[in-house]
Coordinates of C-alpha atoms and ligand atoms in Angstrom, one line a residue:
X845 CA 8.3 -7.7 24.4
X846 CA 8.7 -4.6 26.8
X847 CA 8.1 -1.3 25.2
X848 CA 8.8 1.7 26.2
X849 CA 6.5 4.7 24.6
X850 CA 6.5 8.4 24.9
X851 CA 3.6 10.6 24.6
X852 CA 4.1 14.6 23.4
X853 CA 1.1 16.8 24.6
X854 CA 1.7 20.6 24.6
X855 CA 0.1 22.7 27.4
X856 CA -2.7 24.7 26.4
X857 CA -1.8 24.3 23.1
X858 CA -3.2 27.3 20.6
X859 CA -3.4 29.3 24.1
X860 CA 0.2 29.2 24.4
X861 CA 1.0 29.9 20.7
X862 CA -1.0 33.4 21.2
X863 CA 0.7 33.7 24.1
X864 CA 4.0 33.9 22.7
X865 CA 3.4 35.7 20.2
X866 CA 2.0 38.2 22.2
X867 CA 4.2 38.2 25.5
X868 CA 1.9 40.7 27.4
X869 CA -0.5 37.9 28.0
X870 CA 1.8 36.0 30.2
X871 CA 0.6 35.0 33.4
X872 CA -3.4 36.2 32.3
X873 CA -6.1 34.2 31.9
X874 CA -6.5 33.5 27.9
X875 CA -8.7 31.8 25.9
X876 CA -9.0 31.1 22.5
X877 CA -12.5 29.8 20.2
X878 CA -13.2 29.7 16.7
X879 CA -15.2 33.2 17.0
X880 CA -15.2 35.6 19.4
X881 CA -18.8 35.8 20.0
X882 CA -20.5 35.3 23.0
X883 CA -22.3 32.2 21.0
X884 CA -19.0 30.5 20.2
X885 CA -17.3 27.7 22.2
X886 CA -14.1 27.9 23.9
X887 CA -11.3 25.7 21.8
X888 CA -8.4 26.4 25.0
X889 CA -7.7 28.2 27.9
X890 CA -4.2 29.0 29.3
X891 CA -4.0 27.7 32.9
X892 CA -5.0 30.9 34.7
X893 CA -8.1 30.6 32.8
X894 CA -8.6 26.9 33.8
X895 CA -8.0 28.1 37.6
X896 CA -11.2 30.2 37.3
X897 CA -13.2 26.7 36.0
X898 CA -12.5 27.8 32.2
X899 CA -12.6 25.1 29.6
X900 CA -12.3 23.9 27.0
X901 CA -15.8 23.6 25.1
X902 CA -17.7 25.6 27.7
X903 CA -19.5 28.6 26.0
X904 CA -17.9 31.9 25.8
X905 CA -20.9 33.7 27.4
X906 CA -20.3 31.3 30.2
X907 CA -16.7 31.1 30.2
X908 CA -17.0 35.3 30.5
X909 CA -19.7 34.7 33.9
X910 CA -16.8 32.9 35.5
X911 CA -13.9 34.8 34.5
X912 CA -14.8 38.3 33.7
X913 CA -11.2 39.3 33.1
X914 CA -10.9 36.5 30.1
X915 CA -9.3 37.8 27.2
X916 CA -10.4 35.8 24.1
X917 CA -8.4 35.6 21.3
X918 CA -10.1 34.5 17.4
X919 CA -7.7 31.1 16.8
X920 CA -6.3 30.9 13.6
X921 CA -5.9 27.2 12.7
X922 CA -3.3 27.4 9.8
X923 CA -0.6 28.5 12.2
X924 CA -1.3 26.0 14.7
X925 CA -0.9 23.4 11.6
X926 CA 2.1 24.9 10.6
X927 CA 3.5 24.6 14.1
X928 CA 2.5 21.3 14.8
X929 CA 4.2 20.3 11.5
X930 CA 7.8 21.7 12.6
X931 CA 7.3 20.2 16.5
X932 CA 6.7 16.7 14.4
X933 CA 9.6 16.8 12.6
X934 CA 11.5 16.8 15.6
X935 CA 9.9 13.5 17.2
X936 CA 11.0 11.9 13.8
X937 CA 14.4 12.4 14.6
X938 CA 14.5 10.0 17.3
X939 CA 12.2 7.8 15.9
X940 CA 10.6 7.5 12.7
X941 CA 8.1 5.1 14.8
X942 CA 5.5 8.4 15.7
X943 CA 2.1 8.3 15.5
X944 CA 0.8 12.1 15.4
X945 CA -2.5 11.4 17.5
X946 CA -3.6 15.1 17.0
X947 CA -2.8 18.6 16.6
X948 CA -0.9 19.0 19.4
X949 CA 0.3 15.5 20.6
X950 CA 1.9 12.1 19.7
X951 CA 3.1 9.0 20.4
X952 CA 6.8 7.5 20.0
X953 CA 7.8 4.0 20.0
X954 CA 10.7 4.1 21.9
X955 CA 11.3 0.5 22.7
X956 CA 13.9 0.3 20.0
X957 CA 15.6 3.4 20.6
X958 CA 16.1 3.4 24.2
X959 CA 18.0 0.9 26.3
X960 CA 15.5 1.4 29.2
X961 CA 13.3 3.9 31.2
X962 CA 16.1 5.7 31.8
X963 CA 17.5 6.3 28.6
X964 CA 14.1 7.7 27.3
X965 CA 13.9 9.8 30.4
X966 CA 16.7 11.9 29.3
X967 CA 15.4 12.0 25.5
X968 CA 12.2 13.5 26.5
X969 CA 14.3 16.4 28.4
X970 CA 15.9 17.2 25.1
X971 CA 12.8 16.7 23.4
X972 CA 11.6 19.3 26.1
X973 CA 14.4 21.5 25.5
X974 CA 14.7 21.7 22.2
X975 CA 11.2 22.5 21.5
X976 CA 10.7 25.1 24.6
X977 CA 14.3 26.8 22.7
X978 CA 13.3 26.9 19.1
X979 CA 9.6 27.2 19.3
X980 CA 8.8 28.9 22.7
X981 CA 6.4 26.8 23.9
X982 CA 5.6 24.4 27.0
X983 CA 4.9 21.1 26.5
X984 CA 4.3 17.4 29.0
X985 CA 5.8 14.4 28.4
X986 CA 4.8 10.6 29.6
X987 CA 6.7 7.5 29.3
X988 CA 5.2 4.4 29.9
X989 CA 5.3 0.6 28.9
X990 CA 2.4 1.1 26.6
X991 CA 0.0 4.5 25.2
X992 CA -2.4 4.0 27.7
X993 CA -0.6 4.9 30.7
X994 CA 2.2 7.3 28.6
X995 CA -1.3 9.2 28.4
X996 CA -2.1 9.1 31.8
X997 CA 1.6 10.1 32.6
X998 CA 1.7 13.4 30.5
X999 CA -2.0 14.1 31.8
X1000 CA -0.4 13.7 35.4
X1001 CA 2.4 15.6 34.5
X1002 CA 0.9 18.8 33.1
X1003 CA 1.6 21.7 33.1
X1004 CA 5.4 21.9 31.8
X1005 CA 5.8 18.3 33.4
X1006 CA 7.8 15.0 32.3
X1007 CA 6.7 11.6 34.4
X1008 CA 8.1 8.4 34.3
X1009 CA 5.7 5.7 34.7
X1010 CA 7.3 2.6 35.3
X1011 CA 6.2 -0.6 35.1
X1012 CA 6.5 -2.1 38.5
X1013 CA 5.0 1.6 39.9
X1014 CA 1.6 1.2 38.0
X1015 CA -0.7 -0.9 40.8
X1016 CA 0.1 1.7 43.5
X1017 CA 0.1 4.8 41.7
X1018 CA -3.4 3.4 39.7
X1019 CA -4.7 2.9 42.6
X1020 CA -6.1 6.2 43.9
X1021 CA -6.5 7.8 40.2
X1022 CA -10.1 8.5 39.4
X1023 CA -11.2 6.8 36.7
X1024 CA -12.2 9.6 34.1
X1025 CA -8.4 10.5 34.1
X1026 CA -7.9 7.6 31.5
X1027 CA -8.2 8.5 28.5
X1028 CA -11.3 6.3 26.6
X1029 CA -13.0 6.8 30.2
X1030 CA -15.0 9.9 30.2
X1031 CA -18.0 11.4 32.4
X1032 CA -20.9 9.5 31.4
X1033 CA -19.0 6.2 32.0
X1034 CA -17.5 7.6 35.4
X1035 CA -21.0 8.2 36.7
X1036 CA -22.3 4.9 35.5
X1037 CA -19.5 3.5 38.0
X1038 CA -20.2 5.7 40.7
X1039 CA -23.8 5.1 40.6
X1040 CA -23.5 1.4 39.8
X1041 CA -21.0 -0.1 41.2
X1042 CA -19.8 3.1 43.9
X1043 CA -16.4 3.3 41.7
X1044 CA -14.6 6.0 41.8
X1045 CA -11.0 5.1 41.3
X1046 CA -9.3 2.9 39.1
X1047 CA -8.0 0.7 42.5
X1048 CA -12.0 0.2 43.3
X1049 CA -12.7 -0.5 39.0
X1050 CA -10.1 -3.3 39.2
X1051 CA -12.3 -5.1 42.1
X1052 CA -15.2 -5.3 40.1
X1053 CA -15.8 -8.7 38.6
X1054 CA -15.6 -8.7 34.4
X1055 CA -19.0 -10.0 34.1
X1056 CA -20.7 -7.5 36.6
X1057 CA -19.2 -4.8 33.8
X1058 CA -19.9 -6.5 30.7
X1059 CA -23.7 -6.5 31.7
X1060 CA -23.5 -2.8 31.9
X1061 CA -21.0 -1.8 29.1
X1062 CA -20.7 -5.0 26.9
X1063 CA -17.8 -5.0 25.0
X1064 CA -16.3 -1.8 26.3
X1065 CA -16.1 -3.3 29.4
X1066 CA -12.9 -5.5 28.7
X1067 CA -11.3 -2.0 28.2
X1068 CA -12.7 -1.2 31.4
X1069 CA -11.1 -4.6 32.7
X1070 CA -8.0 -3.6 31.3
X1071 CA -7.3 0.3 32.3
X1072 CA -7.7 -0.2 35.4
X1073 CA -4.5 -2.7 35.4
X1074 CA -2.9 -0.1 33.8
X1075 CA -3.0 -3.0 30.9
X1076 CA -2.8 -1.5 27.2
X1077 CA -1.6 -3.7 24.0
X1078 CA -2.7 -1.0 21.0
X1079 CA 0.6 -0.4 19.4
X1080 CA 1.8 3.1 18.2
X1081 CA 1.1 3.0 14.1
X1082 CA 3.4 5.4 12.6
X1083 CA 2.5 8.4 10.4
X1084 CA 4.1 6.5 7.6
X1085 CA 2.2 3.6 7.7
X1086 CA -0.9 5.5 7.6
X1087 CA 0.1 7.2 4.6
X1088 CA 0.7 4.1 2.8
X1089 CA -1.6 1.8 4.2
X1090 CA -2.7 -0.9 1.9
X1091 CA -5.3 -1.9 4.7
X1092 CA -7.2 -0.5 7.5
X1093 CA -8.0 -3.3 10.4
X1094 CA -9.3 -3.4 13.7
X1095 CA -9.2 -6.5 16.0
X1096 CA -10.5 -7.1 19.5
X1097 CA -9.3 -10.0 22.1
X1098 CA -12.2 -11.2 24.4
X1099 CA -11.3 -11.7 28.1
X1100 CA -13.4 -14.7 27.4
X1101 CA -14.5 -17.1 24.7
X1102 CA -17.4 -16.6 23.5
X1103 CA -19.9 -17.3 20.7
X1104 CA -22.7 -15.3 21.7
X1105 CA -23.8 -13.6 18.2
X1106 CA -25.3 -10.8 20.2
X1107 CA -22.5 -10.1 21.6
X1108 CA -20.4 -10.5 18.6
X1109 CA -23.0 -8.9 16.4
X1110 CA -22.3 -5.6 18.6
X1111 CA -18.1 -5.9 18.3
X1112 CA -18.6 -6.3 14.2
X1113 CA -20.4 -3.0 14.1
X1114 CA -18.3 -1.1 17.2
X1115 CA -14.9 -2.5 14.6
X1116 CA -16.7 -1.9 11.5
X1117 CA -17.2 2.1 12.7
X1118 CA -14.0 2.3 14.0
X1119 CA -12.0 0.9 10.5
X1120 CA -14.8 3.4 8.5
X1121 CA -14.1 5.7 10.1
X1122 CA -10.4 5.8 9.8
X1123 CA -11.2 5.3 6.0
X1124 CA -13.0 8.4 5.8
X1125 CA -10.2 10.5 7.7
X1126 CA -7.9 9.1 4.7
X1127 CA -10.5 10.1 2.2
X1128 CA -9.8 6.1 0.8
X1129 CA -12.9 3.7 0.4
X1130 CA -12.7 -0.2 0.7
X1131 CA -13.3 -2.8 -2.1
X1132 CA -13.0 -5.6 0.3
X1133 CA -13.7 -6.9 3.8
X1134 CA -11.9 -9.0 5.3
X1135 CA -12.8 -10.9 8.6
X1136 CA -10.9 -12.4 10.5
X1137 CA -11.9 -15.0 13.4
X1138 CA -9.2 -16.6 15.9
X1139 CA -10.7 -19.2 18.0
X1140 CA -9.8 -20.8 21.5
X1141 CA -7.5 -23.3 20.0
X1142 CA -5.5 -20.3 17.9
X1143 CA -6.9 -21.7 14.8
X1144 CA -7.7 -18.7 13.0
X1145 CA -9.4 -18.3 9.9
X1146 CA -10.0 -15.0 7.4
X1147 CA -12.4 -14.8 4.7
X1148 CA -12.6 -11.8 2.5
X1149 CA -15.7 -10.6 0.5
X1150 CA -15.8 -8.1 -2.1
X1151 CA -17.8 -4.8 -2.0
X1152 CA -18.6 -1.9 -3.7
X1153 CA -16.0 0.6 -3.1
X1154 CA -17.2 2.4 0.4
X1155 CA -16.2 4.0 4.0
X1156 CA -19.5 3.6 5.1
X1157 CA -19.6 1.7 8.8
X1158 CA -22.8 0.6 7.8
X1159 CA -21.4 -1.2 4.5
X1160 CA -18.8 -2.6 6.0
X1161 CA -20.3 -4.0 9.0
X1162 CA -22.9 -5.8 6.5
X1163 CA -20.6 -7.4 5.0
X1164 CA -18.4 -8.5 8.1
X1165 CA -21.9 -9.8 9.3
X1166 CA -22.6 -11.7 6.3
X1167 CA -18.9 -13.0 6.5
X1168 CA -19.7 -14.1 10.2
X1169 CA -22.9 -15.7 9.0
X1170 CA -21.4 -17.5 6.3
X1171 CA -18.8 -19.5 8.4
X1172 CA -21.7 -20.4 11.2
X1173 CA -19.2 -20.4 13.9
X1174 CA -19.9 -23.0 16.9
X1175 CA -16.8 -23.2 18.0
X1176 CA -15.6 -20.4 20.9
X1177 CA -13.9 -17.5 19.4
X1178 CA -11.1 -15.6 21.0
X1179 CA -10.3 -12.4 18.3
X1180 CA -12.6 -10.9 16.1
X1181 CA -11.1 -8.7 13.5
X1182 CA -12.2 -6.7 10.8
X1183 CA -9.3 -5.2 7.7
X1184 CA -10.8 -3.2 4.9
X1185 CA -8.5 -3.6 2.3
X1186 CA -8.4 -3.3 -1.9
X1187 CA -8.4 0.7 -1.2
X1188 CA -9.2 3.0 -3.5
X1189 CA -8.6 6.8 -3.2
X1190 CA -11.9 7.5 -4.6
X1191 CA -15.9 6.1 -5.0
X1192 CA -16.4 5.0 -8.8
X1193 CA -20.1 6.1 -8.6
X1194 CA -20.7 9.8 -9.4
X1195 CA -23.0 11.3 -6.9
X1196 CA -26.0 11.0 -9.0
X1197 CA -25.7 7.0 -9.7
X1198 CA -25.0 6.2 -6.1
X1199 CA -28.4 5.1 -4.7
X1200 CA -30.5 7.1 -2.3
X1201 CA -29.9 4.9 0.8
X1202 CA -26.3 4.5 0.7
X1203 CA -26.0 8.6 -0.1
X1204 CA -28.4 9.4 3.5
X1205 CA -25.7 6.8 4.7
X1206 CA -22.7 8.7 3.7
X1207 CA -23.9 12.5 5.1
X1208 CA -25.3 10.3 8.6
X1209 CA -21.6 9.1 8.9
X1210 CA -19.7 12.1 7.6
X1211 CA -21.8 14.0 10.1
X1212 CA -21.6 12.1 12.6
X1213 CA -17.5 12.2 12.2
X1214 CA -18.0 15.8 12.5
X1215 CA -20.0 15.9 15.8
X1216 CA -17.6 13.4 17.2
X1217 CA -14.6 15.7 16.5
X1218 CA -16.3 18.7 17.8
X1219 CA -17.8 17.0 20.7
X1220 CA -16.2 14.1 21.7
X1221 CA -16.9 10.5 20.5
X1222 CA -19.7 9.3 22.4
X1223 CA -21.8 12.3 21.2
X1224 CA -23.4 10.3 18.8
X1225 CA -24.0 6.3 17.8
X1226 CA -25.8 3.9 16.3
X1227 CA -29.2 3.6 17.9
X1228 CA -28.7 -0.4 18.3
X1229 CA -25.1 0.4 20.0
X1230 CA -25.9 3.3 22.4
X1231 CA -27.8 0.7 24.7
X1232 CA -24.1 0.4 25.5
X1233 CA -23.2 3.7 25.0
X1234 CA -20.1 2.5 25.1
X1235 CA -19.0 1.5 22.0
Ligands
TTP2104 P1 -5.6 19.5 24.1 O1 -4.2 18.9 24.1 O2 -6.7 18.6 24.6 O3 -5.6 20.8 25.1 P2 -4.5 21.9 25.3 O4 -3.3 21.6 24.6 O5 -5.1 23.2 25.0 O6 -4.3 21.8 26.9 P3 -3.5 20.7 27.7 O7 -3.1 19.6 26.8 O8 -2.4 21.4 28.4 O9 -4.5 20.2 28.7 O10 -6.0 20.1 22.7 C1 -5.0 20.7 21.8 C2 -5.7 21.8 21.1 O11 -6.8 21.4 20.4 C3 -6.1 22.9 22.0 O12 -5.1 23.9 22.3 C4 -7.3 23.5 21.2 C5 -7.8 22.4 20.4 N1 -9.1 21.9 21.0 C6 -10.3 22.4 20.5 O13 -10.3 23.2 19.6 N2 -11.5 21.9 21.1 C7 -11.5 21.1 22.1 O14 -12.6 20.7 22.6 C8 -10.2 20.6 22.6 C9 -10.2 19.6 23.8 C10 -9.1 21.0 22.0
MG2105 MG1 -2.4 19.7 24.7

């Protein structure tokens, strides 16, 4: 089916909520970090700042070298909450099909709602309208066949933008983009294509062969394959699905068939972190693993194995493994999949009858969670995974 999805970023997001409050910053270069020292990191910057190279992340002390007029502001994170709160409330009145994909932006399935590009066009402008009238604050807004590109759109789009990205336009306007403007794609892989394969754009990424990428990047490299198509099937999972999910699952389609265990060794424990750690955002822990295998022919099979109740991605990948080396697949597989399921809001162990191993699990992976918030995901991973360093 054709879909049609919007994605909802605001522009410098707790900049412009300072800014508003405090109109004399207008048209000055602003930043905002968790504490004004010149230790702390900078969380935004309005876009005057960002002409002057300001960013966010960057240290203050540096951010202050570049920009000597800054003027840094202490965020203040429950009013940013509260905001983003009343904004969502108005994306659920066109569709209750939003996935909130962070504090300031989201993702609305629109394929229902919306006769055709043009339709959803005019609903973003009223989106735009109602929220730059009630709330005082700029926003960008992308609309696209799938999230992938709505991303790209709004990212193209910004500041104060709305692009249309539609589906016969995607080849020629992908063609020039450089590739770190995907979202998923970020330095470290851009300079592994620019030293490797002299890639730069997503036009010269969609000439290189599949296999030449998987030898570098492995598994990430059908996503790779895929963005630079412009080719995304994830599907927008609504906030109230989340809420009441019964199950948390990750899947992943091979370009090719394969039954290379190395290979599939390495998707098990790239799904299994990705499904634990969705878990542990829910605070909900797993008392079953399912996995599931499709193979060339379709036939798919799922076998489920009980566990003790965790969000560890080292617990469940175990088991998914275990699962895998139970059915001793010959046959060429297509899909891989992994649902934790049976969940529980909380562990049955107190603290002190959980052994020591699987406690040193559980601070590795909650702090690793944390490092990947703060500093993006590939900060961190599992030793045996960062050969990829893309997972
Ligand atoms: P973003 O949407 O990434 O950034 P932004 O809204 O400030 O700017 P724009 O979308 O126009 O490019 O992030 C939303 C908010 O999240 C941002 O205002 C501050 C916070 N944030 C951090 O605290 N640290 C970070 O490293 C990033 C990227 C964002
Ligand atoms: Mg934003």
């Amino acid at each position: 089916m054709k879909r049609i999805i919007m994605h909802i970023d605001m522009d410098a997001f707790f900049a412009s909520v300072e800014i508003r409050e405090k109109p004399w910053l207008k048209g000055k270069p602003v930043a905002i970090s968790g504490d004004i020292s010149k230790r702390s990191v900078i969380a935004t910057a309005s876009y005057e700042a960002r002409k002057c190279g300001v960013h966010s992340a960057m240290p203050v002390f540096k951010a202050l070298k570049l920009c000597p007029k800054l003027i840094l502001i202490k965020a203040n994170h429950k009013k940013y909450e509260e905001i983003s709160r009343k904004i969502r409330k108005i994306f659920y009145s066109y569709s209750p099909a939003t996935e909130t994909a962070s504090i300031d932006e989201a993702f609305i399935d629109l394929s229902h709602r919306a006769k055709d590009f043009e339709e959803a066009r005019r609903m973003a402008e009223e989106i735009k309208e109602k929220i730059e009238e009630k709330f005082r604050l700029p926003l960008t807004i992308g609309i696209a066949p799938n999230k992938l590109l709505a991303k790209l759109g709004s990212k193209l789009g910004k500041p104060n933008g709305l692009k249309v990205i539609l589906p016969e336009e995607t080849e020629p306007l992908l063609k020039d983009i450089p590739v770190d403007k995907i979202s998923g794609i970020g330095q470290k892989t851009a300079e592994i294509l620019k030293n490797k394969f002299n890639v730069r754009t997503l036009g010269e990424l969609k000439e290189v062969p599949l296999i030449s990428l998987y030898n570098i990047f492995k598994s990430y490299a059908v996503f790779l394959h895929n963005a630079s198509r412009g080719i995304d099937h994830t599907p927008v999972i609504p906030d109230y699905e989340k809420k009441q999910s019964k199950s948390v699952g990750n899947s992943m389609t091979f370009p090719f068939d394969t039954n290379n265990f190395d290979y599939l060794n390495d998707v098990l424990k790239y799904l299994s972190d990705t499904v634990a750690k969705r878990l542990r955002t829910s605070k909900l822990y797993s008392k079953s693993v399912i996995l599931i295998i499709r193979y060339h022919d379709f036939k798919t099979i799922t076998k489920r194995k009980k566990l003790r109740p965790t969000n560890t991605s080292k617990a469940i990948y175990l088991t998914a493994l275990s699962i895998l080396r139970e059915i001793k697949t010959k046959d060429k597989i297509r899909l891989i999949g992994i649902t934790a399921t049976d969940l529980v809001n909380s562990p049955p162990l107190t603290l002190f009858d959980v052994p020591k191993e699987i406690k040193n699990t559980e601070i590795i992976e909650k702090t690793m969670d944390k490092l990947r918030v703060k500093y993006g995901k590939q900060i961190v991973n599992y030793a045996s995974l960062s050969k990829n360093k893309h997972f």
